[in-house]
Structures are given as structure tokens and as C-alpha cells.
PDB file of C-alpha atoms in Angstrom:
ATOM      1  CA  MET A 935      25.032  50.767  14.077  1.00 73.00           C
ATOM      2  CA  ASN A 936      22.805  48.984  12.101  1.00 90.00           C
ATOM      3  CA  ILE A 937      18.947  49.247  12.318  1.00 94.00           C
ATOM      4  CA  LEU A 938      18.524  45.593  11.663  1.00 95.00           C
ATOM      5  CA  ASP A 939      20.939  42.749  12.496  1.00 96.00           C
ATOM      6  CA  ALA A 940      19.960  39.221  11.832  1.00 97.00           C
ATOM      7  CA  ARG A 941      22.667  36.376  12.433  1.00 97.00           C
ATOM      8  CA  ASN A 942      22.774  32.626  11.701  1.00 97.00           C
ATOM      9  CA  ILE A 943      18.678  32.468  11.012  1.00 97.00           C
ATOM     10  CA  THR A 944      17.723  28.765  10.664  1.00 97.00           C
ATOM     11  CA  LYS A 945      13.933  28.081  10.535  1.00 96.00           C
ATOM     12  CA  HIS A 946      12.301  24.305  10.104  1.00 92.00           C
ATOM     13  CA  TYR A 947       8.888  23.035   9.675  1.00 88.00           C
ATOM     14  CA  LEU A 948       7.393  19.593  10.176  1.00 86.00           C
ATOM     15  CA  VAL A 949       5.424  18.010   7.484  1.00 88.00           C
ATOM     16  CA  GLY A 950       4.102  14.806   9.056  1.00 87.00           C
ATOM     17  CA  ALA A 951       7.132  13.271  10.208  1.00 88.00           C
ATOM     18  CA  ARG A 952       9.695  15.040   7.907  1.00 91.00           C
ATOM     19  CA  ARG A 953      11.475  18.068   8.909  1.00 90.00           C
ATOM     20  CA  ILE A 954      11.964  20.623   6.135  1.00 91.00           C
ATOM     21  CA  THR A 955      14.448  23.302   6.682  1.00 93.00           C
ATOM     22  CA  VAL A 956      13.350  26.529   4.915  1.00 95.00           C
ATOM     23  CA  LEU A 957      16.293  28.810   6.053  1.00 97.00           C
ATOM     24  CA  HIS A 958      19.773  27.857   6.504  1.00 96.00           C
ATOM     25  CA  ASP A 959      22.019  29.916   8.539  1.00 96.00           C
ATOM     26  CA  VAL A 960      20.877  33.282   7.255  1.00 96.00           C
ATOM     27  CA  SER A 961      22.627  36.359   8.415  1.00 96.00           C
ATOM     28  CA  LEU A 962      21.391  39.993   7.011  1.00 96.00           C
ATOM     29  CA  ALA A 963      22.096  43.406   8.382  1.00 95.00           C
ATOM     30  CA  LEU A 964      20.591  46.899   7.062  1.00 95.00           C
ATOM     31  CA  ALA A 965      21.854  50.005   7.532  1.00 94.00           C
ATOM     32  CA  GLU A 966      19.467  52.989   8.612  1.00 93.00           C
ATOM     33  CA  GLY A 967      17.745  54.119   5.201  1.00 93.00           C
ATOM     34  CA  GLU A 968      19.086  51.637   2.918  1.00 95.00           C
ATOM     35  CA  PHE A 969      16.721  49.955   0.424  1.00 95.00           C
ATOM     36  CA  VAL A 970      17.425  46.336  -0.030  1.00 96.00           C
ATOM     37  CA  VAL A 971      15.581  43.830  -2.245  1.00 95.00           C
ATOM     38  CA  VAL A 972      15.365  40.144  -1.262  1.00 95.00           C
ATOM     39  CA  GLN A 973      14.608  38.044  -4.406  1.00 91.00           C
ATOM     40  CA  GLY A 974      14.606  34.262  -5.339  1.00 88.00           C
ATOM     41  CA  GLU A 975      12.442  31.847  -7.015  1.00 87.00           C
ATOM     42  CA  SER A 976       9.024  30.714  -5.279  1.00 86.00           C
ATOM     43  CA  GLY A 977       9.704  28.540  -2.388  1.00 86.00           C
ATOM     44  CA  SER A 978      13.414  29.874  -1.791  1.00 91.00           C
ATOM     45  CA  GLY A 979      12.795  31.263   1.616  1.00 92.00           C
ATOM     46  CA  LYS A 980      12.109  34.809   1.052  1.00 92.00           C
ATOM     47  CA  SER A 981       8.705  35.469   2.628  1.00 90.00           C
ATOM     48  CA  THR A 982       9.922  33.326   5.795  1.00 93.00           C
ATOM     49  CA  LEU A 983      12.825  35.497   6.057  1.00 95.00           C
ATOM     50  CA  LEU A 984      10.763  38.625   6.054  1.00 93.00           C
ATOM     51  CA  THR A 985       8.277  37.327   8.708  1.00 92.00           C
ATOM     52  CA  ILE A 986      11.135  36.370  11.190  1.00 95.00           C
ATOM     53  CA  LEU A 987      12.993  39.908  10.381  1.00 94.00           C
ATOM     54  CA  SER A 988       9.750  41.638  11.332  1.00 90.00           C
ATOM     55  CA  GLY A 989       8.955  39.713  14.344  1.00 90.00           C
ATOM     56  CA  LEU A 990       5.779  37.817  12.821  1.00 89.00           C
ATOM     57  CA  ASP A 991       7.774  34.615  13.337  1.00 91.00           C
ATOM     58  CA  ARG A 992      10.731  32.936  15.389  1.00 93.00           C
ATOM     59  CA  PRO A 993      13.644  31.487  14.119  1.00 95.00           C
ATOM     60  CA  ALA A 994      14.592  27.761  15.281  1.00 94.00           C
ATOM     61  CA  GLU A 995      17.998  29.056  15.615  1.00 96.00           C
ATOM     62  CA  GLY A 996      19.806  32.468  15.650  1.00 97.00           C
ATOM     63  CA  ARG A 997      19.050  35.701  16.633  1.00 97.00           C
ATOM     64  CA  VAL A 998      17.415  39.206  15.419  1.00 96.00           C
ATOM     65  CA  ALA A 999      18.073  42.555  16.442  1.00 95.00           C
ATOM     66  CA  ILE A1000      16.346  45.945  15.596  1.00 92.00           C
ATOM     67  CA  ALA A1001      18.106  49.368  16.625  1.00 88.00           C
ATOM     68  CA  GLY A1002      20.193  47.372  18.681  1.00 89.00           C
ATOM     69  CA  ARG A1003      17.492  45.418  20.864  1.00 91.00           C
ATOM     70  CA  ASP A1004      17.327  41.768  20.752  1.00 94.00           C
ATOM     71  CA  ILE A1005      13.835  40.846  19.664  1.00 94.00           C
ATOM     72  CA  THR A1006      13.983  37.093  19.399  1.00 94.00           C
ATOM     73  CA  ASP A1007      12.807  35.976  22.509  1.00 91.00           C
ATOM     74  CA  LEU A1008      10.143  38.791  23.301  1.00 91.00           C
ATOM     75  CA  GLY A1009       6.773  37.632  24.022  1.00 91.00           C
ATOM     76  CA  GLU A1010       3.590  39.390  22.340  1.00 89.00           C
ATOM     77  CA  ASP A1011       3.141  42.177  24.906  1.00 89.00           C
ATOM     78  CA  ASP A1012       6.588  43.532  23.940  1.00 90.00           C
ATOM     79  CA  LEU A1013       6.638  42.396  20.376  1.00 89.00           C
ATOM     80  CA  ALA A1014       3.154  44.056  19.648  1.00 86.00           C
ATOM     81  CA  PRO A1015       4.340  48.280  20.290  1.00 83.00           C
ATOM     82  CA  LEU A1016       7.439  47.394  18.511  1.00 84.00           C
ATOM     83  CA  ARG A1017       5.574  46.125  15.352  1.00 84.00           C
ATOM     84  CA  ASN A1018       2.946  49.113  15.947  1.00 83.00           C
ATOM     85  CA  ARG A1019       5.589  51.650  16.028  1.00 82.00           C
ATOM     86  CA  THR A1020       8.802  50.795  14.719  1.00 89.00           C
ATOM     87  CA  PHE A1021       8.011  48.374  11.877  1.00 88.00           C
ATOM     88  CA  GLY A1022       5.542  48.996   8.877  1.00 89.00           C
ATOM     89  CA  PHE A1023       4.277  46.219   6.682  1.00 90.00           C
ATOM     90  CA  VAL A1024       2.840  46.103   3.046  1.00 89.00           C
ATOM     91  CA  PHE A1025       1.847  42.546   1.993  1.00 85.00           C
ATOM     92  CA  GLN A1026       0.491  41.181  -1.357  1.00 82.00           C
ATOM     93  CA  SER A1027      -2.893  40.753  -0.154  1.00 84.00           C
ATOM     94  CA  PHE A1028      -3.353  43.807   1.332  1.00 86.00           C
ATOM     95  CA  HIS A1029      -4.846  42.767   4.358  1.00 89.00           C
ATOM     96  CA  LEU A1030      -7.476  45.979   4.884  1.00 94.00           C
ATOM     97  CA  VAL A1031     -10.360  45.607   7.401  1.00 95.00           C
ATOM     98  CA  PRO A1032     -13.425  45.181   5.350  1.00 96.00           C
ATOM     99  CA  SER A1033     -15.523  46.566   8.073  1.00 97.00           C
ATOM    100  CA  LEU A1034     -13.511  49.956   8.170  1.00 97.00           C
ATOM    101  CA  THR A1035     -13.582  52.746   5.573  1.00 97.00           C
ATOM    102  CA  THR A1036     -10.410  53.561   4.158  1.00 97.00           C
ATOM    103  CA  LEU A1037      -9.868  56.205   6.372  1.00 97.00           C
ATOM    104  CA  GLU A1038     -10.649  54.157   9.333  1.00 97.00           C
ATOM    105  CA  ASN A1039      -8.078  51.419   8.025  1.00 96.00           C
ATOM    106  CA  VAL A1040      -5.325  53.893   7.823  1.00 96.00           C
ATOM    107  CA  MET A1041      -5.962  55.541  11.193  1.00 96.00           C
ATOM    108  CA  PHE A1042      -6.082  52.003  13.007  1.00 94.00           C
ATOM    109  CA  PRO A1043      -2.402  51.920  13.933  1.00 92.00           C
ATOM    110  CA  ALA A1044      -2.003  55.476  15.116  1.00 93.00           C
ATOM    111  CA  GLU A1045      -5.148  54.447  17.101  1.00 93.00           C
ATOM    112  CA  LEU A1046      -3.545  51.899  18.953  1.00 89.00           C
ATOM    113  CA  ALA A1047      -0.689  54.063  19.670  1.00 88.00           C
ATOM    114  CA  ASN A1048      -3.282  56.421  21.357  1.00 91.00           C
ATOM    115  CA  ASP A1049      -2.087  59.200  18.718  1.00 92.00           C
ATOM    116  CA  GLY A1050      -4.507  61.978  18.946  1.00 94.00           C
ATOM    117  CA  ALA A1051      -3.959  63.261  15.576  1.00 95.00           C
ATOM    118  CA  ALA A1052      -4.725  59.795  13.760  1.00 95.00           C
ATOM    119  CA  LYS A1053      -7.562  61.198  11.795  1.00 96.00           C
ATOM    120  CA  GLU A1054      -5.553  64.191  10.738  1.00 96.00           C
ATOM    121  CA  LYS A1055      -2.443  62.131   9.645  1.00 94.00           C
ATOM    122  CA  ALA A1056      -4.577  59.579   7.828  1.00 96.00           C
ATOM    123  CA  ALA A1057      -6.416  62.053   5.869  1.00 96.00           C
ATOM    124  CA  LYS A1058      -3.144  63.935   5.172  1.00 93.00           C
ATOM    125  CA  LEU A1059      -1.617  60.432   3.740  1.00 91.00           C
ATOM    126  CA  LEU A1060      -4.446  59.337   1.789  1.00 93.00           C
ATOM    127  CA  SER A1061      -4.694  62.735  -0.133  1.00 92.00           C
ATOM    128  CA  ARG A1062      -0.779  62.537  -0.909  1.00 87.00           C
ATOM    129  CA  VAL A1063      -1.817  59.245  -2.622  1.00 87.00           C
ATOM    130  CA  GLY A1064      -4.700  60.259  -4.377  1.00 89.00           C
ATOM    131  CA  LEU A1065      -7.277  58.687  -2.190  1.00 93.00           C
ATOM    132  CA  ALA A1066      -8.820  62.008  -0.861  1.00 94.00           C
ATOM    133  CA  GLU A1067     -12.355  61.238  -2.517  1.00 95.00           C
ATOM    134  CA  ARG A1068     -12.047  57.529  -1.216  1.00 95.00           C
ATOM    135  CA  THR A1069     -11.970  58.236   2.499  1.00 96.00           C
ATOM    136  CA  GLU A1070     -15.388  56.998   3.189  1.00 97.00           C
ATOM    137  CA  SER A1071     -15.328  54.041   0.503  1.00 97.00           C
ATOM    138  CA  TYR A1072     -14.952  50.505   2.143  1.00 97.00           C
ATOM    139  CA  PRO A1073     -12.111  47.984   0.859  1.00 96.00           C
ATOM    140  CA  HIS A1074     -14.179  46.143  -1.569  1.00 96.00           C
ATOM    141  CA  GLN A1075     -15.438  49.527  -3.296  1.00 97.00           C
ATOM    142  CA  LEU A1076     -11.330  49.986  -4.084  1.00 95.00           C
ATOM    143  CA  SER A1077      -9.588  48.531  -6.972  1.00 93.00           C
ATOM    144  CA  GLY A1078      -6.382  46.750  -6.295  1.00 90.00           C
ATOM    145  CA  GLY A1079      -4.232  49.765  -6.985  1.00 89.00           C
ATOM    146  CA  GLU A1080      -6.384  51.700  -4.498  1.00 93.00           C
ATOM    147  CA  LYS A1081      -6.292  49.176  -1.755  1.00 93.00           C
ATOM    148  CA  GLN A1082      -2.550  48.992  -1.952  1.00 89.00           C
ATOM    149  CA  ARG A1083      -2.040  52.507  -1.671  1.00 90.00           C
ATOM    150  CA  CYS A1084      -4.410  52.425   1.159  1.00 94.00           C
ATOM    151  CA  ALA A1085      -2.435  49.553   2.742  1.00 92.00           C
ATOM    152  CA  ILE A1086       0.867  51.656   2.422  1.00 90.00           C
ATOM    153  CA  CYS A1087      -0.543  54.773   4.159  1.00 92.00           C
ATOM    154  CA  ARG A1088      -1.782  52.367   7.045  1.00 93.00           C
ATOM    155  CA  ALA A1089       1.964  50.882   7.056  1.00 91.00           C
ATOM    156  CA  LEU A1090       3.508  54.798   7.235  1.00 89.00           C
ATOM    157  CA  ILE A1091       1.250  56.242   9.640  1.00 92.00           C
ATOM    158  CA  ASN A1092       3.097  55.767  12.813  1.00 91.00           C
ATOM    159  CA  GLU A1093       6.430  56.790  10.609  1.00 88.00           C
ATOM    160  CA  PRO A1094       8.203  53.684  11.128  1.00 90.00           C
ATOM    161  CA  ARG A1095      11.914  53.454  11.009  1.00 91.00           C
ATOM    162  CA  ILE A1096      11.632  50.359   8.909  1.00 94.00           C
ATOM    163  CA  LEU A1097       9.562  49.153   5.998  1.00 93.00           C
ATOM    164  CA  PHE A1098       8.662  45.634   5.357  1.00 94.00           C
ATOM    165  CA  ALA A1099       7.264  44.901   1.931  1.00 93.00           C
ATOM    166  CA  ASP A1100       6.520  41.695   0.663  1.00 91.00           C
ATOM    167  CA  GLU A1101       5.851  41.427  -2.818  1.00 87.00           C
ATOM    168  CA  PRO A1102       3.815  44.542  -2.989  1.00 86.00           C
ATOM    169  CA  THR A1103       3.155  44.684  -6.588  1.00 83.00           C
ATOM    170  CA  GLY A1104       2.319  40.875  -6.855  1.00 82.00           C
ATOM    171  CA  ASN A1105      -1.743  41.241  -7.194  1.00 81.00           C
ATOM    172  CA  LEU A1106      -1.454  44.652  -9.547  1.00 81.00           C
ATOM    173  CA  ASP A1107      -1.368  44.938 -13.325  1.00 84.00           C
ATOM    174  CA  SER A1108       1.802  46.300 -14.531  1.00 85.00           C
ATOM    175  CA  ALA A1109       0.548  50.071 -14.445  1.00 83.00           C
ATOM    176  CA  ASN A1110      -0.711  49.848 -10.977  1.00 81.00           C
ATOM    177  CA  GLY A1111       2.296  47.977  -9.879  1.00 82.00           C
ATOM    178  CA  SER A1112       4.649  50.572 -11.227  1.00 83.00           C
ATOM    179  CA  ALA A1113       2.865  53.464  -9.644  1.00 83.00           C
ATOM    180  CA  VAL A1114       2.867  51.664  -6.001  1.00 82.00           C
ATOM    181  CA  LEU A1115       6.488  51.105  -6.524  1.00 85.00           C
ATOM    182  CA  ASP A1116       7.180  54.458  -7.333  1.00 85.00           C
ATOM    183  CA  LEU A1117       5.380  55.660  -4.390  1.00 83.00           C
ATOM    184  CA  LEU A1118       7.209  53.505  -1.879  1.00 86.00           C
ATOM    185  CA  LEU A1119      10.445  54.708  -3.109  1.00 88.00           C
ATOM    186  CA  GLU A1120       9.407  58.332  -2.956  1.00 86.00           C
ATOM    187  CA  LEU A1121       8.269  57.790   0.590  1.00 83.00           C
ATOM    188  CA  HIS A1122      11.455  55.945   1.409  1.00 88.00           C
ATOM    189  CA  ARG A1123      13.621  58.708   0.277  1.00 89.00           C
ATOM    190  CA  GLU A1124      11.424  61.375   1.981  1.00 87.00           C
ATOM    191  CA  ARG A1125      11.301  59.758   5.449  1.00 86.00           C
ATOM    192  CA  ASN A1126      14.756  58.097   5.239  1.00 90.00           C
ATOM    193  CA  THR A1127      12.719  54.805   6.166  1.00 92.00           C
ATOM    194  CA  THR A1128      14.832  51.581   5.641  1.00 95.00           C
ATOM    195  CA  LEU A1129      12.999  49.657   2.993  1.00 95.00           C
ATOM    196  CA  LEU A1130      13.103  45.775   2.716  1.00 96.00           C
ATOM    197  CA  LEU A1131      11.139  44.721  -0.184  1.00 94.00           C
ATOM    198  CA  VAL A1132      10.637  40.810  -1.273  1.00 92.00           C
ATOM    199  CA  THR A1133      10.099  40.237  -4.728  1.00 85.00           C
ATOM    200  CA  HIS A1134      11.056  38.336  -8.006  1.00 77.00           C
ATOM    201  CA  ASN A1135      10.778  41.268 -10.076  1.00 77.00           C
ATOM    202  CA  PRO A1136      14.228  41.885 -11.723  1.00 80.00           C
ATOM    203  CA  GLU A1137      13.321  45.618 -12.683  1.00 80.00           C
ATOM    204  CA  VAL A1138      12.396  46.297  -8.861  1.00 81.00           C
ATOM    205  CA  ALA A1139      15.801  44.756  -8.099  1.00 83.00           C
ATOM    206  CA  GLY A1140      17.550  47.051 -10.403  1.00 85.00           C
ATOM    207  CA  MET A1141      16.535  50.133  -8.109  1.00 86.00           C
ATOM    208  CA  ALA A1142      17.706  49.056  -4.767  1.00 92.00           C
ATOM    209  CA  ASP A1143      20.856  49.857  -3.015  1.00 93.00           C
ATOM    210  CA  ARG A1144      21.632  46.147  -2.467  1.00 94.00           C
ATOM    211  CA  VAL A1145      20.180  43.099  -3.717  1.00 95.00           C
ATOM    212  CA  VAL A1146      20.237  39.492  -1.719  1.00 95.00           C
ATOM    213  CA  ASN A1147      19.353  36.345  -3.819  1.00 94.00           C
ATOM    214  CA  LEU A1148      17.922  33.720  -1.910  1.00 94.00           C
ATOM    215  CA  ARG A1149      18.300  30.102  -3.186  1.00 94.00           C
ATOM    216  CA  ASP A1150      16.970  26.788  -1.200  1.00 94.00           C
ATOM    217  CA  GLY A1151      17.115  29.061   1.933  1.00 95.00           C
ATOM    218  CA  ARG A1152      20.703  30.072   1.655  1.00 95.00           C
ATOM    219  CA  ILE A1153      22.028  33.586   0.716  1.00 96.00           C
ATOM    220  CA  ILE A1154      23.874  33.088  -2.633  1.00 95.00           C
ATOM    221  CA  THR A1155      24.736  36.642  -3.357  1.00 91.00           C
ATOM    222  CA  ASP A1156      24.487  39.945  -1.373  1.00 92.00           C
ATOM    223  CA  GLY A1157      25.663  43.053  -3.414  1.00 85.00           C
ATOM    224  CA  VAL A1158      25.394  46.439  -3.856  1.00 68.00           C
ATOM    225  CA  HIS A1159      24.126  47.938  -7.375  1.00 53.00           C
ATOM    226  CA  ALA A1160      26.708  50.013  -9.630  1.00 41.00           C
TER     227      ALA A1160
END
């Protein structure tokens, strides 16, 4: 059984009186433990697809199933715990809570899940990514690379089955971008976490098990690397 199965996804937006179709009849399946890159030019629908697959948005048409469960019509009360425990999210803009320390930011999803070991798990993850000395720092005191490493720890603390990453190196310089990507891939391999990563970087795509190319809201190729 696939960990993720999306069928015939279509998404429209209204701009004034115009209806703009961002995704056209997109179908995509991910196997457990697979690393899949979605790439395409700006405006191709990459980020919209990711938000729909992860339950952050709904399609106009089509269905999305996670581990055999259809999530398309679930209400927020059912989606929230699913997103907290089954999914992990890493965004281009970090989305750390400014008023929380590095440790508190990482702990937050585990605390929502009533995990009594949240602090211990967060500290261990931060140590693993070289942030053991930054646990009491606030986001404004961190570099871009440190913020993204913190965001990755937060995404992984509940040991999600799927990790969604939307241009996770987009706001970083090349050295920090490479370090963050290496970390994501290392943790993906260690935990057998399914990784779906949106990028326009061909070097990142070259490391994936599969690359899905979007153009104008349609999948034009979906292939396995040699």
C-alpha cells in the first residue's frame, strides 16, 4: 500500500471574475520510505500541490489518501492531529515562533501530542544537528542555517511517516543549503521517512529516487533516476 495516494487533483483560484486553474488533474503516489522531488518553474503549481497533499488546503476536485485513509473531506478537528503526528513540514521561511526559544520551538509539536518526553527528545535532536549550545536562543538570534536546522528538528520530533519540504534551502546560501539538504537526506535514510521535497534545484533533484516535473499545473514527467 502506498503511504500517499492522490488522484485527479484539480485546484482553482478566483481572481476577480476570472477562474485560474493552478493544478490540472494531477495524480501522484508515494511508497513508504521514498524520496520524491517535485520540480518546475515558478508558478508551475509545486507549492499548491504540496499544501493539498499535506492537508493544508483542499482540492476543487480529486482525492488524497494517507496510509489508506481519505483525508480530502476531513474537518480541522480530524486533520490537526494527523498533521501533528503523521506529517512533518519544513518551509522555506522557517515559520519558527518568535517568542519561543529554540528548544521550545522544537518541543511544541510533541507537547501538542502530550508527549511527556518532549523536552528530552527536542534536546537530543538539537544536539544531533549541532545546536546543543543554542537551546535557549530565540529565532532572531539564529542564523538562517540554524533556523532551518531548528525547523527540521521540529518537523521530526513526532517521528512523522511523511516529511513535506517546500524549498527548504531557498533562503540559504550554498554552504548552509548543502548542509541542510545533507541533514534531511541523512535523517530520511535513518528513519525511513517518506520525503516529498519541492525544489527548482537540479542538483537536489539528482539525489531523489524519483523526480516529478510540473509545468502549468500538469505533470509532464514522473521518472526514476538511474
